Short mmCIF file of C-alpha atoms and ligand atoms in Angstrom, two decimals:
data_model
loop_
_atom_site.label_atom_id
_atom_site.label_comp_id
_atom_site.label_asym_id
_atom_site.label_seq_id
_atom_site.Cartn_x
_atom_site.Cartn_y
_atom_site.Cartn_z
CA UNK A 1 -27.61 -19.17 29.64
CA UNK A 2 -29.51 -19.14 26.43
CA UNK A 3 -30.42 -22.45 25.33
CA UNK A 4 -28.61 -23.86 22.08
CA UNK A 5 -31.34 -25.48 20.61
CA UNK A 6 -30.45 -24.50 17.09
CA UNK A 7 -31.38 -27.24 14.79
CA UNK A 8 -28.65 -28.34 12.09
CA UNK A 9 -30.29 -27.56 8.85
CA UNK A 10 -29.21 -29.14 5.59
CA UNK A 11 -26.71 -27.20 3.56
CA UNK A 12 -28.52 -25.20 0.99
CA UNK A 13 -27.87 -25.17 -2.60
CA UNK A 14 -27.57 -21.09 -2.74
CA UNK A 15 -27.79 -18.26 -0.51
CA UNK A 16 -30.04 -15.50 -1.66
CA UNK A 17 -30.80 -11.95 -0.63
CA UNK A 18 -34.45 -12.13 0.75
CA UNK A 19 -34.99 -8.53 1.51
CA UNK A 20 -33.15 -5.04 1.54
CA UNK A 21 -33.60 -1.73 3.51
CA UNK A 22 -31.81 1.47 4.20
CA UNK A 23 -31.83 4.43 6.39
CA UNK A 24 -30.41 8.02 5.98
CA UNK A 25 -30.58 10.49 8.58
CA UNK A 26 -32.85 13.44 8.21
CA UNK A 27 -30.07 16.04 8.52
CA UNK A 28 -29.00 17.31 4.98
CA UNK A 29 -25.74 19.13 4.50
CA UNK A 30 -25.45 20.92 1.31
CA UNK A 31 -22.22 22.05 -0.75
CA UNK A 32 -23.62 25.57 -0.18
CA UNK A 33 -23.66 25.11 3.55
CA UNK A 34 -19.97 23.75 3.59
CA UNK A 35 -18.91 26.74 1.43
CA UNK A 36 -19.96 29.01 3.98
CA UNK A 37 -17.95 27.11 6.69
CA UNK A 38 -14.67 26.91 4.60
CA UNK A 39 -12.77 27.65 1.56
CA UNK A 40 -14.66 25.39 -0.91
CA UNK A 41 -17.42 25.77 -3.56
CA UNK A 42 -20.29 23.91 -4.95
CA UNK A 43 -18.64 23.95 -8.29
CA UNK A 44 -15.06 22.49 -6.84
CA UNK A 45 -17.09 19.67 -5.09
CA UNK A 46 -19.51 18.76 -7.78
CA UNK A 47 -16.84 18.66 -10.61
CA UNK A 48 -14.34 16.83 -8.65
CA UNK A 49 -16.61 14.38 -7.09
CA UNK A 50 -20.28 14.60 -8.25
CA UNK A 51 -21.39 15.09 -4.49
CA UNK A 52 -24.05 17.78 -3.94
CA UNK A 53 -25.07 16.88 -0.37
CA UNK A 54 -24.55 14.28 2.37
CA UNK A 55 -26.71 13.23 5.35
CA UNK A 56 -25.47 14.09 8.85
CA UNK A 57 -26.93 12.05 11.92
CA UNK A 58 -27.88 14.11 15.03
CA UNK A 59 -26.08 13.96 18.38
CA UNK A 60 -28.67 11.47 19.58
CA UNK A 61 -28.63 9.27 16.72
CA UNK A 62 -26.02 6.51 16.80
CA UNK A 63 -24.55 3.95 14.41
CA UNK A 64 -26.48 1.22 15.96
CA UNK A 65 -29.72 3.36 15.79
CA UNK A 66 -29.28 3.83 12.05
CA UNK A 67 -28.36 0.26 11.52
CA UNK A 68 -31.63 -0.88 13.25
CA UNK A 69 -33.58 1.31 11.25
CA UNK A 70 -32.21 -0.20 8.06
CA UNK A 71 -32.40 -3.74 9.42
CA UNK A 72 -36.01 -3.33 10.37
CA UNK A 73 -36.71 -2.30 6.74
CA UNK A 74 -34.85 -5.19 5.38
CA UNK A 75 -36.58 -7.82 7.78
CA UNK A 76 -40.00 -6.26 6.58
CA UNK A 77 -38.97 -6.45 2.89
CA UNK A 78 -37.95 -10.28 3.53
CA UNK A 79 -41.17 -10.81 5.65
CA UNK A 80 -39.09 -12.48 8.46
CA UNK A 81 -39.58 -11.67 12.01
CA UNK A 82 -36.31 -10.85 14.30
CA UNK A 83 -36.66 -14.18 16.06
CA UNK A 84 -35.85 -16.05 12.85
CA UNK A 85 -32.32 -14.43 12.54
CA UNK A 86 -29.51 -16.42 13.74
CA UNK A 87 -26.62 -14.49 12.39
CA UNK A 88 -25.74 -10.65 12.45
CA UNK A 89 -22.85 -9.14 11.01
CA UNK A 90 -22.35 -5.37 11.16
CA UNK A 91 -19.92 -3.73 8.78
CA UNK A 92 -18.50 -0.41 10.22
CA UNK A 93 -15.57 1.73 10.89
CA UNK A 94 -17.48 4.06 13.28
CA UNK A 95 -18.88 1.58 15.87
CA UNK A 96 -20.89 3.10 18.83
CA UNK A 97 -18.04 2.00 21.18
CA UNK A 98 -14.49 0.36 20.64
CA UNK A 99 -15.82 -2.43 22.73
CA UNK A 100 -18.16 -4.44 22.56
CA UNK A 101 -19.24 -4.96 18.97
CA UNK A 102 -21.91 -2.74 17.52
CA UNK A 103 -23.74 -5.84 16.27
CA UNK A 104 -24.47 -6.59 20.21
CA UNK A 105 -26.33 -3.18 20.42
CA UNK A 106 -28.35 -3.91 17.27
CA UNK A 107 -29.24 -7.37 18.44
CA UNK A 108 -30.51 -6.01 21.51
CA UNK A 109 -32.37 -3.06 19.99
CA UNK A 110 -33.97 -5.27 17.28
CA UNK A 111 -34.67 -7.97 19.66
CA UNK A 112 -32.96 -10.64 18.01
CA UNK A 113 -32.52 -14.06 19.75
CA UNK A 114 -29.91 -14.57 22.28
CA UNK A 115 -28.70 -17.48 20.29
CA UNK A 116 -27.75 -15.38 17.33
CA UNK A 117 -23.92 -14.99 16.38
CA UNK A 118 -23.34 -11.13 16.62
CA UNK A 119 -20.08 -9.36 15.40
CA UNK A 120 -18.52 -6.60 13.43
CA UNK A 121 -16.41 -6.41 10.52
CA UNK A 122 -13.94 -3.65 9.67
CA UNK A 123 -12.98 -3.67 5.96
CA UNK A 124 -13.72 0.14 5.66
CA UNK A 125 -15.78 0.92 2.31
CA UNK A 126 -15.43 -2.84 1.29
CA UNK A 127 -16.84 -3.90 4.68
CA UNK A 128 -20.30 -4.74 3.33
CA UNK A 129 -18.88 -7.09 0.68
CA UNK A 130 -16.69 -8.74 3.31
CA UNK A 131 -19.71 -9.23 5.60
CA UNK A 132 -22.00 -10.36 2.84
CA UNK A 133 -19.50 -13.18 1.79
CA UNK A 134 -18.82 -14.23 5.45
CA UNK A 135 -22.68 -14.56 5.85
CA UNK A 136 -23.21 -16.48 2.66
CA UNK A 137 -20.54 -18.92 3.50
CA UNK A 138 -21.76 -19.26 7.32
CA UNK A 139 -25.36 -19.97 5.64
CA UNK A 140 -23.90 -22.07 2.96
CA UNK A 141 -22.30 -24.31 5.69
CA UNK A 142 -25.83 -25.24 6.71
CA UNK A 143 -25.08 -24.13 10.29
CA UNK A 144 -27.07 -20.96 10.05
CA UNK A 145 -30.25 -20.18 8.36
CA UNK A 146 -31.04 -16.34 8.20
CA UNK A 147 -28.55 -13.70 8.44
CA UNK A 148 -28.89 -9.86 8.87
CA UNK A 149 -25.92 -8.13 7.10
CA UNK A 150 -25.79 -4.37 7.71
CA UNK A 151 -23.22 -1.90 6.37
CA UNK A 152 -23.55 1.54 8.54
CA UNK A 153 -21.43 4.63 9.22
CA UNK A 154 -21.57 7.70 11.17
CA UNK A 155 -18.59 9.27 9.37
CA UNK A 156 -19.44 12.74 10.43
CA UNK A 157 -17.91 11.87 13.82
CA UNK A 158 -14.32 10.95 12.35
CA UNK A 159 -13.81 13.56 9.78
CA UNK A 160 -11.85 16.58 10.40
CA UNK A 161 -14.29 19.28 9.81
CA UNK A 162 -11.40 21.86 9.01
CA UNK A 163 -9.98 19.80 6.43
CA UNK A 164 -11.63 20.51 3.11
CA UNK A 165 -9.46 18.03 1.24
CA UNK A 166 -11.73 15.02 3.05
CA UNK A 167 -14.63 16.51 4.79
CA UNK A 168 -16.75 17.35 1.73
CA UNK A 169 -16.36 13.65 0.74
CA UNK A 170 -18.10 11.71 3.64
CA UNK A 171 -21.63 11.32 5.11
CA UNK A 172 -23.79 9.09 7.34
CA UNK A 173 -26.22 6.30 6.48
CA UNK A 174 -27.17 2.64 6.70
CA UNK A 175 -28.18 -0.23 4.47
CA UNK A 176 -29.15 -3.79 5.26
CA UNK A 177 -29.82 -7.01 3.45
CA UNK A 178 -31.25 -10.41 4.77
CA UNK A 179 -29.78 -13.56 3.38
CA UNK A 180 -31.29 -16.98 3.49
CA UNK A 181 -30.78 -20.37 1.79
CA UNK A 182 -32.21 -21.43 -1.29
CA UNK A 183 -32.83 -24.87 -2.91
CA UNK A 184 -32.55 -23.11 -6.34
CA UNK A 185 -29.24 -23.36 -8.14
CA UNK A 186 -27.67 -20.55 -10.11
CA UNK A 187 -29.49 -17.71 -8.05
CA UNK A 188 -28.30 -15.67 -5.20
CA UNK A 189 -24.63 -14.84 -4.41
CA UNK A 190 -22.91 -16.46 -7.33
CA UNK A 191 -19.41 -15.46 -6.27
CA UNK A 192 -17.18 -12.85 -4.43
CA UNK A 193 -13.80 -11.71 -5.15
CA UNK A 194 -12.20 -10.09 -2.14
CA UNK A 195 -8.52 -8.99 -1.37
CA UNK A 196 -6.56 -6.26 0.16
CA UNK A 197 -3.28 -4.21 -0.69
CA UNK A 198 -2.23 -3.97 3.10
CA UNK A 199 1.13 -2.12 2.48
CA UNK A 200 -0.98 0.95 1.63
CA UNK A 201 -2.51 1.45 4.90
CA UNK A 202 -1.14 5.15 5.40
CA UNK A 203 -2.83 6.26 2.03
CA UNK A 204 -6.23 6.33 3.87
CA UNK A 205 -6.37 6.11 7.71
CA UNK A 206 -6.80 7.38 11.14
CA UNK A 207 -3.63 7.45 12.92
CA UNK A 208 -4.46 8.01 16.49
CA UNK A 209 -6.75 6.31 19.13
CA UNK A 210 -5.86 2.64 18.41
CA UNK A 211 -3.52 0.39 20.45
CA UNK A 212 -0.36 1.66 18.37
CA UNK A 213 -1.12 5.30 19.34
CA UNK A 214 -3.51 5.62 22.43
CA UNK A 215 -5.50 8.85 22.77
CA UNK A 216 -3.59 11.55 24.69
CA UNK A 217 -4.38 15.36 24.95
CA UNK A 218 -1.51 16.21 22.49
CA UNK A 219 -3.11 13.67 19.92
CA UNK A 220 -6.75 15.00 20.40
CA UNK A 221 -5.29 18.54 19.67
CA UNK A 222 -3.59 17.38 16.60
CA UNK A 223 -6.51 15.76 15.18
CA UNK A 224 -4.97 12.35 15.00
CA UNK A 225 -8.31 10.66 15.42
CA UNK A 226 -9.78 11.81 12.31
CA UNK A 227 -9.51 10.59 8.73
CA UNK A 228 -6.34 11.28 6.91
CA UNK A 229 -6.05 10.54 3.22
CA UNK A 230 -3.63 10.80 0.02
CA UNK A 231 -6.61 11.67 -2.46
CA UNK A 232 -4.66 11.44 -5.65
CA UNK A 233 -3.08 7.95 -4.88
CA UNK A 234 -6.30 6.70 -3.49
CA UNK A 235 -8.10 7.65 -6.53
CA UNK A 236 -5.62 5.86 -8.96
CA UNK A 237 -5.68 2.77 -6.80
CA UNK A 238 -9.44 2.81 -6.39
CA UNK A 239 -9.96 2.81 -10.19
CA UNK A 240 -7.38 0.06 -10.86
CA UNK A 241 -8.28 -2.42 -8.29
CA UNK A 242 -12.05 -1.87 -8.87
CA UNK A 243 -11.50 -2.66 -12.46
CA UNK A 244 -9.56 -5.52 -11.96
CA UNK A 245 -11.79 -6.97 -9.15
CA UNK A 246 -14.70 -6.67 -11.55
CA UNK A 247 -12.86 -8.35 -14.69
CA UNK A 248 -11.62 -11.14 -12.33
CA UNK A 249 -15.21 -12.04 -11.16
CA UNK A 250 -16.56 -11.99 -14.60
CA UNK A 251 -13.92 -14.15 -15.80
CA UNK A 252 -14.40 -16.75 -13.19
CA UNK A 253 -17.95 -16.81 -13.99
CA UNK A 254 -17.42 -16.71 -17.96
CA UNK A 255 -19.31 -13.66 -18.26
CA UNK A 256 -18.83 -10.54 -20.37
CA UNK A 257 -19.38 -7.08 -18.70
CA UNK A 258 -22.18 -6.24 -21.11
CA UNK A 259 -24.11 -9.28 -19.56
CA UNK A 260 -24.45 -7.27 -16.35
CA UNK A 261 -27.82 -5.64 -15.88
CA UNK A 262 -26.89 -3.38 -13.29
CA UNK A 263 -23.52 -2.57 -11.47
CA UNK A 264 -23.84 -1.19 -7.90
CA UNK A 265 -20.44 0.21 -7.28
CA UNK A 266 -19.33 1.84 -4.00
CA UNK A 267 -20.25 5.51 -4.15
CA UNK A 268 -16.98 7.34 -3.45
CA UNK A 269 -16.75 9.77 -6.32
CA UNK A 270 -18.81 9.84 -9.60
CA UNK A 271 -15.25 10.37 -11.46
CA UNK A 272 -14.09 6.99 -10.23
CA UNK A 273 -17.57 5.36 -11.19
CA UNK A 274 -16.97 6.90 -14.75
CA UNK A 275 -13.48 5.64 -15.07
CA UNK A 276 -14.63 2.16 -14.30
CA UNK A 277 -17.47 2.39 -16.71
CA UNK A 278 -15.13 3.35 -19.43
CA UNK A 279 -12.69 0.68 -18.45
CA UNK A 280 -15.02 -1.96 -18.63
CA UNK A 281 -16.82 -0.43 -21.71
CA UNK A 282 -20.30 -0.07 -20.13
CA UNK A 283 -22.62 2.93 -20.56
CA UNK A 284 -22.98 4.81 -17.21
CA UNK A 285 -26.76 4.32 -17.32
CA UNK A 286 -25.86 0.52 -16.56
CA UNK A 287 -24.52 1.95 -13.14
CA UNK A 288 -26.77 2.87 -9.95
CA UNK A 289 -25.47 6.07 -8.63
CA UNK A 290 -26.60 8.04 -5.66
CA UNK A 291 -23.36 9.57 -4.69
CA UNK A 292 -24.64 12.98 -5.23
CA UNK A 293 -27.01 12.75 -2.54
CA UNK A 294 -25.04 10.87 0.14
CA UNK A 295 -21.48 11.38 -0.57
CA UNK A 296 -19.28 8.66 0.64
CA UNK A 297 -21.05 6.40 3.51
CA UNK A 298 -18.10 3.83 3.34
CA UNK A 299 -19.83 0.36 4.46
CA UNK A 300 -23.28 1.64 4.20
CA UNK A 301 -22.63 2.75 0.59
CA UNK A 302 -23.25 -0.36 -1.19
CA UNK A 303 -26.39 -1.72 0.76
CA UNK A 304 -27.87 1.76 0.68
CA UNK A 305 -27.52 2.07 -3.24
CA UNK A 306 -28.64 -1.67 -3.45
CA UNK A 307 -31.80 -0.87 -1.78
CA UNK A 308 -32.52 2.28 -3.61
CA UNK A 309 -31.68 0.39 -6.83
CA UNK A 310 -34.42 -2.31 -6.13
CA UNK A 311 -36.94 0.37 -5.05
CA UNK A 312 -36.33 2.19 -8.28
CA UNK A 313 -37.20 -0.87 -10.17
CA UNK A 314 -33.49 -1.11 -11.43
CA UNK A 315 -33.19 -4.65 -10.14
CA UNK A 316 -35.78 -7.30 -11.29
CA UNK A 317 -35.74 -11.01 -10.60
CA UNK A 318 -33.62 -12.84 -13.01
CA UNK A 319 -31.23 -9.94 -13.34
CA UNK A 320 -27.53 -10.07 -12.95
CA UNK A 321 -26.02 -7.49 -10.59
CA UNK A 322 -22.46 -6.66 -10.06
CA UNK A 323 -21.31 -5.14 -6.72
CA UNK A 324 -17.84 -3.58 -6.58
CA UNK A 325 -16.06 -1.71 -3.77
CA UNK A 326 -12.69 -0.24 -2.50
CA UNK A 327 -11.80 1.24 0.73
CA UNK A 328 -9.13 1.84 3.46
CA UNK A 329 -6.94 -1.08 4.02
CA UNK A 330 -6.75 -0.76 1.11
CA UNK A 331 -9.24 -3.49 0.84
CA UNK A 332 -11.39 -4.32 -2.38
CA UNK A 333 -14.07 -6.53 -3.34
CA UNK A 334 -16.68 -7.49 -5.84
CA UNK A 335 -19.64 -9.83 -5.91
CA UNK A 336 -22.22 -11.25 -8.35
CA UNK A 337 -25.72 -11.85 -7.58
CA UNK A 338 -28.52 -13.45 -9.84
CA UNK A 339 -31.82 -12.21 -8.42
N1 LIG B 401 -12.49 22.82 -2.25
C1 LIG B 401 -11.68 23.49 -3.01
N2 LIG B 401 -10.43 23.38 -3.28
C2 LIG B 401 -10.04 22.12 -2.59
C3 LIG B 401 -10.73 21.29 -2.10
C4 LIG B 401 -11.96 21.57 -1.56
N3 LIG B 401 -12.85 20.87 -1.06
N4 LIG B 401 -10.01 20.17 -1.62
C5 LIG B 401 -8.90 20.34 -2.12
N5 LIG B 401 -8.62 21.48 -3.00
C6 LIG B 401 -7.59 22.08 -3.61
C7 LIG B 401 -6.27 21.59 -3.33
O1 LIG B 401 -5.94 22.25 -2.11
C8 LIG B 401 -5.43 21.79 -4.58
O2 LIG B 401 -5.02 23.24 -4.40
P1 LIG B 401 -3.65 23.63 -5.02
O3 LIG B 401 -3.56 23.24 -6.50
O4 LIG B 401 -3.60 25.03 -4.77
O5 LIG B 401 -2.68 22.76 -4.02
C9 LIG B 401 -6.53 21.54 -5.60
O6 LIG B 401 -7.95 21.75 -4.90
C10 LIG B 401 -6.41 20.33 -6.09
O7 LIG B 401 -6.32 19.31 -5.40
P2 LIG B 401 -6.17 17.71 -5.53
O8 LIG B 401 -6.16 17.21 -4.49
O9 LIG B 401 -5.19 17.71 -6.70
O10 LIG B 401 -7.49 17.62 -6.13
P3 LIG B 401 -7.98 16.29 -6.93
O11 LIG B 401 -8.38 16.45 -8.29
O12 LIG B 401 -6.97 14.87 -6.72
O13 LIG B 401 -9.24 15.94 -6.05
C11 LIG B 401 -10.29 14.31 -4.43
C12 LIG B 401 -9.29 15.47 -4.73
C13 LIG B 401 -10.03 14.11 -3.07
C14 LIG B 401 -11.65 14.69 -4.83
C15 LIG B 401 -9.79 13.20 -5.29
O14 LIG B 401 -8.34 13.00 -5.11
C16 LIG B 401 -10.28 11.79 -4.97
O15 LIG B 401 -11.63 11.91 -5.02
N6 LIG B 401 -9.81 10.85 -4.45
C17 LIG B 401 -10.25 9.66 -3.93
C18 LIG B 401 -10.85 9.93 -2.63
C19 LIG B 401 -11.67 8.79 -2.25
O16 LIG B 401 -12.71 8.38 -2.94
N7 LIG B 401 -11.50 8.26 -1.07
C20 LIG B 401 -12.20 7.13 -0.45
C21 LIG B 401 -12.20 5.96 -1.02
S1 LIG B 401 -13.03 4.59 -0.37
#
């Protein structure tokens, strides 16, 4: 049995992001290559989505492998050793296995202490924000000290590569942050606004393979284990709830949209981001956008973009960042961070 000698630290004043990291598999799949495989075109995909290429993990490159790469980079950025992590949350809808949690595999591969709490969160593209909020609350309780929060997906294994209406949208990747306590007020995660519209499950889901519809030879043949989506309805709801969620959190904190230095939105579709910018009356250059290079990487999308935004100098100390997401569930969420 591992020893449970975790000291009970005092509750911190705030929880801050101490480091970020990301990982994208080397395999690039361009729109031109997709056009050779199916009836689509670079022009159609770019005009409707802004996506030019996406990364595809190799057969030997698992979700937990990608998570480990992103997490190691975040730990290095935070200047923390694996031994200092006592909480690991992995947000993903593409776990290595249905059971156990991918977090357990990441724990073992990273060499985290056996006294670290490790679990997965499934909130699809909002998963990272759900996991971040959970980690901050657990650290805020004073019972945990340093958390690794990872968003990671190998969506290439759950898309139907014969369905041009969905497969062109998604890609693989990982992003991670290290969260810890701070005695400074008014920095770190200032607040979150999470929610879900559970009556809309069938707008974006995988019908087969769960306990409601276990896998059968027929379900496999019918492709029931791949993503099904009603794109137009999802588009409209995405714009509406992301705008509302952003407005709610700004109002809660008495802030105007133009006080945000950088918005890091879920990277699903450039047109969705443009619509949100328009509704919030913010110039598009206030948004960090990398959907063109990665497509939609679901739970990995925000932490991957956040890490790239920091490395590109788009986020500096003192800045205010708004994260805003939307995904299957239908889940949504926003978060405000002061650096
Ligand atoms: N290449 C070429 N043509 C395609 C295509 C593709 N990859 N995918 C669909 N089409 C065709 C359709 O079959 C349709 O043809 P038709 O008019 O002959 O029936 C036409 O293009 C228009 O399709 P439609 O679905 O109306 O396009 P759209 O403007 O709604 O764009 C999406 C489709 C998927 C890009 C858009 O709805 C979307 O981005 N939705 C949100 C998806 C999302 O972000 N999901 C994840 C949320 S976390």
